[in-house]
Tab-separated table of C-alpha atoms and ligand atoms in Angstrom:
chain	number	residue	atom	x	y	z
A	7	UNK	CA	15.528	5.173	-1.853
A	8	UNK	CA	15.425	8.544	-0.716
A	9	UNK	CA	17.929	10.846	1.162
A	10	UNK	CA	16.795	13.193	3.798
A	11	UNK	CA	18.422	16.237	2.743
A	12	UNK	CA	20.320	18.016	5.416
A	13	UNK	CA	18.891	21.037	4.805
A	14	UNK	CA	15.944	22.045	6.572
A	15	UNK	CA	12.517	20.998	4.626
A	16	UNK	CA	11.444	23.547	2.249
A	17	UNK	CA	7.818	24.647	1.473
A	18	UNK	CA	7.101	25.291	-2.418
A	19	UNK	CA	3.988	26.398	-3.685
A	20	UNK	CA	2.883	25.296	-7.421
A	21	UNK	CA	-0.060	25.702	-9.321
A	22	UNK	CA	-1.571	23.527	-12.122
A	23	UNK	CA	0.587	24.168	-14.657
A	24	UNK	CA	3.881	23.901	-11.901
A	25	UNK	CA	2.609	20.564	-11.044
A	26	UNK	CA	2.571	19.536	-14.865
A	27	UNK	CA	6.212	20.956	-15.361
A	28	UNK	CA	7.054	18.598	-12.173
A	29	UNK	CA	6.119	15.554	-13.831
A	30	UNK	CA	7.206	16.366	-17.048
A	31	UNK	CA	10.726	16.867	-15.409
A	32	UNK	CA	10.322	13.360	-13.731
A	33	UNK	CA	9.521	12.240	-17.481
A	34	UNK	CA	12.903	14.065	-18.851
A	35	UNK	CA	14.898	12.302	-15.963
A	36	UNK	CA	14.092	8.633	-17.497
A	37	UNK	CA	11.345	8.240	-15.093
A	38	UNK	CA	8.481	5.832	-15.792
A	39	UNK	CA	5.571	7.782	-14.082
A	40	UNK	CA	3.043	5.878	-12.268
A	41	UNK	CA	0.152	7.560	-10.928
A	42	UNK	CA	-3.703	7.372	-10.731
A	43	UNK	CA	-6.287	7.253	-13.008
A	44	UNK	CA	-9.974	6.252	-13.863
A	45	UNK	CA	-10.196	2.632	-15.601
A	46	UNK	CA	-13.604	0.711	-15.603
A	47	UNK	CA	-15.313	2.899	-12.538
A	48	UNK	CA	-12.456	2.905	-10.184
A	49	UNK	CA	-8.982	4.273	-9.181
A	50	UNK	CA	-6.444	2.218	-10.438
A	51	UNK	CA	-2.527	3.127	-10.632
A	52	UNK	CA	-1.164	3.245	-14.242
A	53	UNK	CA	0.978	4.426	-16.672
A	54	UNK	CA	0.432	8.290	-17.067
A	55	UNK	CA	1.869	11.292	-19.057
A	56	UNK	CA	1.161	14.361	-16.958
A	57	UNK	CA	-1.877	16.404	-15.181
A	58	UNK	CA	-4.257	15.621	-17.653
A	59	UNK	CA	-4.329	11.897	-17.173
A	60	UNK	CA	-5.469	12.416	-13.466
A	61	UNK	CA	-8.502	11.812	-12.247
A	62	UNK	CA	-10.453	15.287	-11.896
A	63	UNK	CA	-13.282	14.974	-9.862
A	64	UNK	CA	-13.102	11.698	-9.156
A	65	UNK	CA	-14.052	10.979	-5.492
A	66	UNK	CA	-14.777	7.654	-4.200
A	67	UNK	CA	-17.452	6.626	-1.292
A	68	UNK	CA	-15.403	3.470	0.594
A	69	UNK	CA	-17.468	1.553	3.204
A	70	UNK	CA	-17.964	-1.628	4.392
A	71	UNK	CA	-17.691	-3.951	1.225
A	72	UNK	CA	-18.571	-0.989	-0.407
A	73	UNK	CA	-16.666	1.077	-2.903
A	74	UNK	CA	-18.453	3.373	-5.382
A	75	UNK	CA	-16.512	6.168	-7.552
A	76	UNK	CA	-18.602	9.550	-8.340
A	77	UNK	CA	-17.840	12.030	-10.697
A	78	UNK	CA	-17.917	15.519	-9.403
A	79	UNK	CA	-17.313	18.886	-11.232
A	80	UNK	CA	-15.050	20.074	-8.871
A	81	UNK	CA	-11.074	20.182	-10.385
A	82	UNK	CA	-9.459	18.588	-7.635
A	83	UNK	CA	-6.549	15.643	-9.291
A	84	UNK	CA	-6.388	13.808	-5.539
A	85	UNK	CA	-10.117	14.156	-4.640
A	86	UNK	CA	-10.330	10.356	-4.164
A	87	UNK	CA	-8.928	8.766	-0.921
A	88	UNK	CA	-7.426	5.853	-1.939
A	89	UNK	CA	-7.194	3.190	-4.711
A	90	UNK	CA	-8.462	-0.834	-4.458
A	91	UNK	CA	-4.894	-1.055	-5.714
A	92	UNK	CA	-1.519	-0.706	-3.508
A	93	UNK	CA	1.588	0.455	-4.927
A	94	UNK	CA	3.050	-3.187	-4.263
A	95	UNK	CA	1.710	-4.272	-7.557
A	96	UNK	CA	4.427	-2.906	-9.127
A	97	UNK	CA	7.161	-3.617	-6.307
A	98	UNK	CA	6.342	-6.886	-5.410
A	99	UNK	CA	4.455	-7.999	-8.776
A	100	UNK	CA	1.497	-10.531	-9.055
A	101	UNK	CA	3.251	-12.770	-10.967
A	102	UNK	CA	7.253	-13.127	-11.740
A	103	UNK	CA	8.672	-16.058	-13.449
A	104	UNK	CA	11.659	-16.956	-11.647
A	105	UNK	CA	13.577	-18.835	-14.530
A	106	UNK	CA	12.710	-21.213	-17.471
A	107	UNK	CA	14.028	-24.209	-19.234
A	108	UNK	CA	14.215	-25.389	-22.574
A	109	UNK	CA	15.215	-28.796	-23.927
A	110	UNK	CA	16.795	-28.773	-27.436
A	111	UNK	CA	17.855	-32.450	-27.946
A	112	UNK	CA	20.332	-33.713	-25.579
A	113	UNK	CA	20.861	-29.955	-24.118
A	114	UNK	CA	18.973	-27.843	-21.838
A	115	UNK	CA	18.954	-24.288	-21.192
A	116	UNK	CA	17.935	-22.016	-18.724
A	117	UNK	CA	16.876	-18.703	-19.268
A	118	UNK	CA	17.160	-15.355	-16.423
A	119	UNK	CA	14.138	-14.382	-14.570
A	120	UNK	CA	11.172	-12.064	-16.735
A	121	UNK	CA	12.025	-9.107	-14.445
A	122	UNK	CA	15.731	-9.146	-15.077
A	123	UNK	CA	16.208	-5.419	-13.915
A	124	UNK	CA	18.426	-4.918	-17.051
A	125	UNK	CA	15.352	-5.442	-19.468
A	126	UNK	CA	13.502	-2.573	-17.200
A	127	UNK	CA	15.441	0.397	-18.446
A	128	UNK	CA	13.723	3.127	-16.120
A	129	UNK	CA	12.936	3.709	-12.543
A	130	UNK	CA	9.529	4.029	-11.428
A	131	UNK	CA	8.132	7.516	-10.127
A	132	UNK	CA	5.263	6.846	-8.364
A	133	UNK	CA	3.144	9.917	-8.136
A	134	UNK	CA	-0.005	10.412	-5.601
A	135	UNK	CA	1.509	8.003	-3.019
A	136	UNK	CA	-0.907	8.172	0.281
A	137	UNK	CA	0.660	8.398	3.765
A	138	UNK	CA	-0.413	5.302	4.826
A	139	UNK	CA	1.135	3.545	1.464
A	140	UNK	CA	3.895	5.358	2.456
A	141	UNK	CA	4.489	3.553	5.472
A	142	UNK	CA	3.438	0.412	3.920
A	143	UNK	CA	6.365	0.536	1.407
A	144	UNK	CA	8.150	1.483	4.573
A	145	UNK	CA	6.961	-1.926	5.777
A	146	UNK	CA	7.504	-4.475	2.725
A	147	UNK	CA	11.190	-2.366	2.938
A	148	UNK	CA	12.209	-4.509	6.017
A	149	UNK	CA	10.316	-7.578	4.974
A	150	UNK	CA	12.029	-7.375	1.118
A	151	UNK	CA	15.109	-5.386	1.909
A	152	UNK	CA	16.458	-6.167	5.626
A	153	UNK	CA	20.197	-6.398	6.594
A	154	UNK	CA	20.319	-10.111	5.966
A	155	UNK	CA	18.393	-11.070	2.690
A	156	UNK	CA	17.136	-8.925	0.031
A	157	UNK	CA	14.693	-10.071	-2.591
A	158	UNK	CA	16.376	-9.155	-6.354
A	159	UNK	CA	13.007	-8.198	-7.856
A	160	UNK	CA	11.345	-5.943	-5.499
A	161	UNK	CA	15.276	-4.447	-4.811
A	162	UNK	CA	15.365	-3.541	-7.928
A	163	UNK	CA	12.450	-1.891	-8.524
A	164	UNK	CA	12.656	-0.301	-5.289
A	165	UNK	CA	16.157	1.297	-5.201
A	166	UNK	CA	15.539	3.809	-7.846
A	167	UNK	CA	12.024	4.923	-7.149
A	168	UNK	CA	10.685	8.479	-6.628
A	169	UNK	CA	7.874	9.046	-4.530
A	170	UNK	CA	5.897	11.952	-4.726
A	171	UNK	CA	3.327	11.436	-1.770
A	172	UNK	CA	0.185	13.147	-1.448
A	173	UNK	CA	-1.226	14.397	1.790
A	174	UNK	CA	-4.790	12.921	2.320
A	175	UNK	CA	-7.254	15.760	3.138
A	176	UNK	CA	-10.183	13.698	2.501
A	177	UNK	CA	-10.620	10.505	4.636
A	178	UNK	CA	-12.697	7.609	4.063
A	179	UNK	CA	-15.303	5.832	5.896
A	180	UNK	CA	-13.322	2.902	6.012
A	181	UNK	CA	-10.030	4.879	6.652
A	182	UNK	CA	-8.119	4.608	10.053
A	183	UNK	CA	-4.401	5.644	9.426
A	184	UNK	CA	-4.644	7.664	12.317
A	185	UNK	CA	-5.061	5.237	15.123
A	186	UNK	CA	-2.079	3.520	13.341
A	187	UNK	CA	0.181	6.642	13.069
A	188	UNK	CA	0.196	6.457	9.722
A	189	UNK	CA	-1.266	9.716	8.042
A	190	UNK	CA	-3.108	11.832	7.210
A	191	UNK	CA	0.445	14.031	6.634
A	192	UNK	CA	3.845	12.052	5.372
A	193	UNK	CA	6.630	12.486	8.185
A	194	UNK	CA	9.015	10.709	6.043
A	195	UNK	CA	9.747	7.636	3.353
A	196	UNK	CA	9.260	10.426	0.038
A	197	UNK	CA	11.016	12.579	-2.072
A	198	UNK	CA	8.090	15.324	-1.955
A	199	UNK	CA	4.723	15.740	-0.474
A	200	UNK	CA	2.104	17.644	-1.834
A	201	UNK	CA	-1.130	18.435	-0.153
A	202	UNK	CA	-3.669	20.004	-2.982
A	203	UNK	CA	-5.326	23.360	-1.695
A	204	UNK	CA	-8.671	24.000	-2.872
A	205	UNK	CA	-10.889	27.329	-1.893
A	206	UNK	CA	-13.092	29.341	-3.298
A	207	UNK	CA	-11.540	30.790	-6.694
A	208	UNK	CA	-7.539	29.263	-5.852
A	209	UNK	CA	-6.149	25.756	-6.807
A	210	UNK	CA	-2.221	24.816	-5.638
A	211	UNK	CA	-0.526	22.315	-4.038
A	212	UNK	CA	1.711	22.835	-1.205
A	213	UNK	CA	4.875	20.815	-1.493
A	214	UNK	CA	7.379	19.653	1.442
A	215	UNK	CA	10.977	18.846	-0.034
A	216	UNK	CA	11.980	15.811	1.768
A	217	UNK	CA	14.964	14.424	-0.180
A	218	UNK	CA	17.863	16.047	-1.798
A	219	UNK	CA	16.591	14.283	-5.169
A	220	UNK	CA	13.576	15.974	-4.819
A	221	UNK	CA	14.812	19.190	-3.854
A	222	UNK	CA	16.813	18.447	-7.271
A	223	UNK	CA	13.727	17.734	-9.279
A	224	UNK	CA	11.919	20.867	-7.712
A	225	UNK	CA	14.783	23.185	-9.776
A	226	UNK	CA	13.715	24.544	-12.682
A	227	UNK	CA	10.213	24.392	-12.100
A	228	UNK	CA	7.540	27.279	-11.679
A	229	UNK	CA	6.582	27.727	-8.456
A	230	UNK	CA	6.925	30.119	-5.464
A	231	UNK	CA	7.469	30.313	-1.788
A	232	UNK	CA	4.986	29.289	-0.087
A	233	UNK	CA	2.955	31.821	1.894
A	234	UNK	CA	1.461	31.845	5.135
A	235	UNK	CA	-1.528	31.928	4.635
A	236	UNK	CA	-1.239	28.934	2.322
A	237	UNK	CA	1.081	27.074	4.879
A	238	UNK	CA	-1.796	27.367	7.172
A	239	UNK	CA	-4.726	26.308	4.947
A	240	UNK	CA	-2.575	22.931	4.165
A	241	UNK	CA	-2.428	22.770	7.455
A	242	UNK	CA	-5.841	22.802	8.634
A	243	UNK	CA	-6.900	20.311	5.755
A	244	UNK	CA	-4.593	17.506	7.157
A	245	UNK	CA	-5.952	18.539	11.272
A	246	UNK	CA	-9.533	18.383	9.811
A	247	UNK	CA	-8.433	14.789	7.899
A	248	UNK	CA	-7.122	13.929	11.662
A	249	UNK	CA	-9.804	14.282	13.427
A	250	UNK	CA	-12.303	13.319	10.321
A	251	UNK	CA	-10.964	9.583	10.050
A	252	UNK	CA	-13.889	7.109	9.330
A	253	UNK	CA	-12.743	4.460	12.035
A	254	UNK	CA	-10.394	4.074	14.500
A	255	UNK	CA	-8.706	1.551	16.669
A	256	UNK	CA	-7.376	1.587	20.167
A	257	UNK	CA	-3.976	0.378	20.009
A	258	UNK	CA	-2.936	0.350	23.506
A	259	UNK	CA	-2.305	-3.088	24.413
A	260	UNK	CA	-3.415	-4.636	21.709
A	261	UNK	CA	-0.406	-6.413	20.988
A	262	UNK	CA	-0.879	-8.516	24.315
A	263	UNK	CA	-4.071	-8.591	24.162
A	264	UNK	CA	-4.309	-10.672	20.865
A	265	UNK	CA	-1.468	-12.734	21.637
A	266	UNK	CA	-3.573	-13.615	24.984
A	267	UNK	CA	-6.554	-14.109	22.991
A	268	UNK	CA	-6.151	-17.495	21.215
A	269	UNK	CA	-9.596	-18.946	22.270
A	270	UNK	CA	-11.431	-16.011	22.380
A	271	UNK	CA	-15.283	-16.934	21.449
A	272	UNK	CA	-14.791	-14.080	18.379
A	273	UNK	CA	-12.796	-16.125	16.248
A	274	UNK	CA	-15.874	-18.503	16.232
A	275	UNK	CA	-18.121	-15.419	15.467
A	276	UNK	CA	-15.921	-14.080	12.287
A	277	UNK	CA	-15.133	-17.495	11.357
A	278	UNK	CA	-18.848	-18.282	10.725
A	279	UNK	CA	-18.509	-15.051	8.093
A	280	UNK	CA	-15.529	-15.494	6.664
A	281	UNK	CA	-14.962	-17.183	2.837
A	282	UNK	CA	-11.534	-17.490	3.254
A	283	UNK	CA	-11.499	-15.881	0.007
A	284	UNK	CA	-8.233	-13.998	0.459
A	285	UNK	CA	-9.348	-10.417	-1.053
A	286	UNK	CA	-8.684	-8.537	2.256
A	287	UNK	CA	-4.802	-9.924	1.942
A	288	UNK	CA	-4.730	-9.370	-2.159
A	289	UNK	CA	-5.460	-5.764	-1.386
A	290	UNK	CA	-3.481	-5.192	1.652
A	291	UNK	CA	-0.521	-3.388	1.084
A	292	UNK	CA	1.768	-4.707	3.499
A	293	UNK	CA	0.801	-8.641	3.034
A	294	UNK	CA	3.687	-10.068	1.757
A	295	UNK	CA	3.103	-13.844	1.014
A	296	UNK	CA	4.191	-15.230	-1.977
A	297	UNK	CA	4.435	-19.229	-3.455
A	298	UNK	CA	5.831	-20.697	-6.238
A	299	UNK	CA	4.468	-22.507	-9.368
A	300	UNK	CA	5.659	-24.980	-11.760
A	301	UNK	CA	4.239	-24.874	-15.436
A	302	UNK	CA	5.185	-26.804	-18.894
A	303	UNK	CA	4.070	-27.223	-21.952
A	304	UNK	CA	2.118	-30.367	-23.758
A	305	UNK	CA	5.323	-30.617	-25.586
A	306	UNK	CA	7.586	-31.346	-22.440
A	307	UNK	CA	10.253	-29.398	-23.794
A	308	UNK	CA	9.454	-26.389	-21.905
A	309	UNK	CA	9.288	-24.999	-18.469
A	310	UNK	CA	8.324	-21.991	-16.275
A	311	UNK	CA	8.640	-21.495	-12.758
A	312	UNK	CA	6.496	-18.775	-11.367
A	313	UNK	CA	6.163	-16.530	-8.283
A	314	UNK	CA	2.638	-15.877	-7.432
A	315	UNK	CA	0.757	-13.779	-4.067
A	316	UNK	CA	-0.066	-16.046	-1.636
A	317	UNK	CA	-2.754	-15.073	1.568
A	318	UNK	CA	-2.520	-16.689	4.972
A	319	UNK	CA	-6.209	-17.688	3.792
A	320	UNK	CA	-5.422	-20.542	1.842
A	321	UNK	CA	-5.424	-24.025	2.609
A	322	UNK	CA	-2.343	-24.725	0.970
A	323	UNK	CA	-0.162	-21.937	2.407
A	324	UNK	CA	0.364	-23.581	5.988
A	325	UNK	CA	0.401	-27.093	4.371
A	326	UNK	CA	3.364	-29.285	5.655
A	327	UNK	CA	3.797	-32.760	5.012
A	328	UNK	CA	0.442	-34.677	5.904
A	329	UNK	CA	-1.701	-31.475	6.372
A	330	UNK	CA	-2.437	-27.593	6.786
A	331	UNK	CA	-1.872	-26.727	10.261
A	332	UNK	CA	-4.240	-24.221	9.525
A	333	UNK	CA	-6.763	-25.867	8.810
A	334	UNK	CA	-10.197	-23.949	9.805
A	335	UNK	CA	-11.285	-20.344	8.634
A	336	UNK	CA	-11.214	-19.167	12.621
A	337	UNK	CA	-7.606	-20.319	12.329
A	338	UNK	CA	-6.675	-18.703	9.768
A	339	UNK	CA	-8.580	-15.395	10.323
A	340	UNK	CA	-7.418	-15.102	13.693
A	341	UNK	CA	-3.880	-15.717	11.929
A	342	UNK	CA	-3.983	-13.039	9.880
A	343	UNK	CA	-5.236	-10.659	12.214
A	344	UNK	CA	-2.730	-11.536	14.753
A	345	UNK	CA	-0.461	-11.092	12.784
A	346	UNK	CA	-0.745	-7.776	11.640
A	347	UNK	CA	-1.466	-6.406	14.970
A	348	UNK	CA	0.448	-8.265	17.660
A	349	UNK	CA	3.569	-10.756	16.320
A	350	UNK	CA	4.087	-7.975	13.183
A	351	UNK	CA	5.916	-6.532	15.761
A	352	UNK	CA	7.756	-9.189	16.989
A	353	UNK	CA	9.103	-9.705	13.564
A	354	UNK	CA	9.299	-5.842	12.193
A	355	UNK	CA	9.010	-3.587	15.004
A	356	UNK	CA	5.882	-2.384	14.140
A	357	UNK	CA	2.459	-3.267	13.378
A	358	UNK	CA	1.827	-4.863	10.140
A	359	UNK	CA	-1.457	-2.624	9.335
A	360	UNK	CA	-1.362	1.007	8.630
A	361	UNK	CA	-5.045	2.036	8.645
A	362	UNK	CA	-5.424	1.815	5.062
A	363	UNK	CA	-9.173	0.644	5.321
A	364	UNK	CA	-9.190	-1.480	1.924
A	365	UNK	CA	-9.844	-4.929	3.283
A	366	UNK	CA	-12.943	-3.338	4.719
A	367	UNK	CA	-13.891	-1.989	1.716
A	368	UNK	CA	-13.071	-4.822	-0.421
A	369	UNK	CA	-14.378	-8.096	2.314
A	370	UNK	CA	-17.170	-9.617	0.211
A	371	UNK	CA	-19.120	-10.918	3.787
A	372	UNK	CA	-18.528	-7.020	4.876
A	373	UNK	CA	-15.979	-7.839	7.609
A	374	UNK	CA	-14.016	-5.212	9.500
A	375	UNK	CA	-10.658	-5.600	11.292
A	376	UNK	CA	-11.735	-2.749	13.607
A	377	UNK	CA	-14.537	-4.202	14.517
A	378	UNK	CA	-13.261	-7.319	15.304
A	379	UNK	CA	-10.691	-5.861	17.040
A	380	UNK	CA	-13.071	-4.120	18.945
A	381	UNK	CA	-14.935	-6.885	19.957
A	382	UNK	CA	-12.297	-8.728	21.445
A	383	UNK	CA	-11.102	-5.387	23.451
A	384	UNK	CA	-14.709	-4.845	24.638
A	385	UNK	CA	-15.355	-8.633	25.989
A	386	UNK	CA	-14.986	-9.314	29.416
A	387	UNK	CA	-11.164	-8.916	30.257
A	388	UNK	CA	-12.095	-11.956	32.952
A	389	UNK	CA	-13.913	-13.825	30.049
A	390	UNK	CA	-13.053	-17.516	31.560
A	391	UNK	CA	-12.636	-18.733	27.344
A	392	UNK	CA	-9.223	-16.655	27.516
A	393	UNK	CA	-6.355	-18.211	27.874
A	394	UNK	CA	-3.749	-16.411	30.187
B	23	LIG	S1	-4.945	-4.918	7.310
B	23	LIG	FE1	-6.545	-3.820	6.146
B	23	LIG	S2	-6.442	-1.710	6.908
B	23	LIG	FE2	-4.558	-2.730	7.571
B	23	LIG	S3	-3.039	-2.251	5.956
B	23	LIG	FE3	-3.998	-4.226	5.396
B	23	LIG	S4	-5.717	-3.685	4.055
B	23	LIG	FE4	-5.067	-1.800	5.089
B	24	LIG	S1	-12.040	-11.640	5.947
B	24	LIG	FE1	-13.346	-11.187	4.135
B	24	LIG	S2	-11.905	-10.772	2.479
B	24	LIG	FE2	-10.744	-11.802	4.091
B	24	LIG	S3	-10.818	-13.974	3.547
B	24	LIG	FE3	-12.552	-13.611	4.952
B	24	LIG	S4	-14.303	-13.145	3.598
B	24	LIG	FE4	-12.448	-12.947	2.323
């Protein structure tokens, strides 16, 4: 993870062709580069070589179960605001099988975990992290890696991994980082932060130093002090982005709020919308929810266990002997929304939601944590249904 360099942060200006040496140097350094790119009409983080693989011109419209990528001719390579995909896809995978067993005759054996981290030979570099995913690796970091229990898997990928956060300067509908003090600018959490300048005839990125490894990295490269005037243009793009956020939420007693709220009538309101279909936790990038799975084969000399994502949404995930105790959508909506916002910090010390906007953008019945939040603030604060 990274080390805040002593030395105070440095501003480095590179163009195109600077930010192309950049990742080529992360390349050189045994790094497996991660960033985005277009696959199949939307942003989706992948394996990528350099500048080119970026998605030029790609800009995204994100509303309420609404997402819609346009191509634009403009050059910009972080034009979109943010992917259906977190980076906890590749930190906390999907699916990892725990062990297996085999049965030869009278003798079974049983074979390491699939992401052994001496079969993964290089450390990620994620490139084109967002501030708010930022803070929601920041997040997973206590619930993965906290002073008592780590988890081997996401440790491992984790240690090692160069972030290269961008600066949004183009919020989304949907987006409310803001209200959650998560973005638009990265205070911290990266090895570098870039924030992509585009006027008139110019195109550079403004990059922050924030770690010694990336001051490291930044050697060798083309680039050159950043100006002034160019300090101040990346500037006003991330105050614009501030005060140009989509949605917001008031977060001002919300905590207690929620926790007093257990039979408030809007849990019967979102309930009556709600699939329980889990999407809004699949794409969150703090959820953290996993189970496990048992598989063999017809031959019954073979078997897998499997971790798999879990949501709050399902049935099964608060089953204890005899039953779910969660066993109604309003229960487990009002759950998950509880959670993030109120007992999060109870657990964490700080809210489990960083404004991120995807679970609006990706609800299939077009629900919207802020405006369910909303609608709880906004009731009667006498409201008789409330229990104190
Ligand atoms: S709860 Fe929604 S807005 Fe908050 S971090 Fe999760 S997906 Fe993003
Ligand atoms: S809130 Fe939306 S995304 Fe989440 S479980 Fe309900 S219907 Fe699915």
């Amino acid at each position: 993870m990274p080390k805040t360099t002593a030395r105070a942060r440095a501003y480095k200006t590179l163009d195109l062709h600077g930010l192309d040496a950049l990742l080529h140097a992360l390349v050189e350094q045994n790094y497996r580069l991660i960033g985005p790119c277009v696959r199949e009409g939307v942003i989706v983080y992948d394996d990528i070589a350099g500048v080119d693989d970026l998605p030029a011109g790609a800009f995204d419209e994100q509303d309420t179960a609404t997402y819609r990528l346009i191509k634009t001719d403009k050059p910009s390579l972080f034009g979109y605001t943010i992917s259906p995909q977190s980076w906890k896809r590749y930190l906390f995978p999907p699916e990892v099988k725990l062990w297996q067993a085999d049965r030869t005759g009278s003798s079974i054996t049983i074979g390491t975990n699939s992401d052994d981290p001496g079969e993964r030979t290089k450390p990620f570099a994620f490139i084109g992290v967002r501030p708010c995913e930022v803070r929601a690796i920041a997040i997973q970091d206590r619930v993965f890696i906290n002073q008592t229990y780590a988890d081997p898997v996401y440790k491992s990928r984790r240690e090692d991994a160069f972030i290269l956060a961008v600066n949004c300067t183009r919020p989304g509908k949907t987006c409310f980082c803001a209200s959650m003090d998560a973005g638009p600018q990265v205070t911290d959490g990266c090895d570098l932060a870039l924030t992509e300048v585009l006027d008139e005839d110019r195109h550079y990125f403004v990059v922050e130093v924030h770690s010694d490894r990336g001051a490291a990295i930044m050697e060798g490269i083309p680039q050159r002090n950043t100006s002034a005037e160019e300090q101040k243009n990346a500037s006003g793009l991330l105050h614009a982005a501030a005060q140009n956020m989509g949605r917001a939420v008031k977060t001002k007693g919300l905590r207690d709020l929620l926790n007093h709220s257990h039979d408030h009538p809007q849990w019967d309101s979102v309930a009556s919308r709600c699939l329980s279909c889990a999407n809004c936790t699949m794409v969150c990038p703090t959820c953290f929810c996993s189970t496990v799975e048992d598989v063999t084969d017809l031959s019954g000399d073979h078997a897998e266990r499997w971790r798999k994502w879990d949501s709050c949404f399902m049935l099964d995930s608060s089953y204890i002997f005899g039953g779910s105790v969660r066993a109604t959508s309003k229960s487990r909506y009002r759950q998950w929304l509880t959670h993030k916002m109120a007992t999060w910090n109870d657990q964490f010390d700080s809210m489990g939601c960083v404004g991120c906007g995807r679970c609006i953008a990706w609800c299939p019945a077009g629900i919207d944590i802020t405006a369910e939040i909303r609608a709880i603030q906004e009731s009667e604060p006498a409201d008789a249904t409330r229990k104190k």
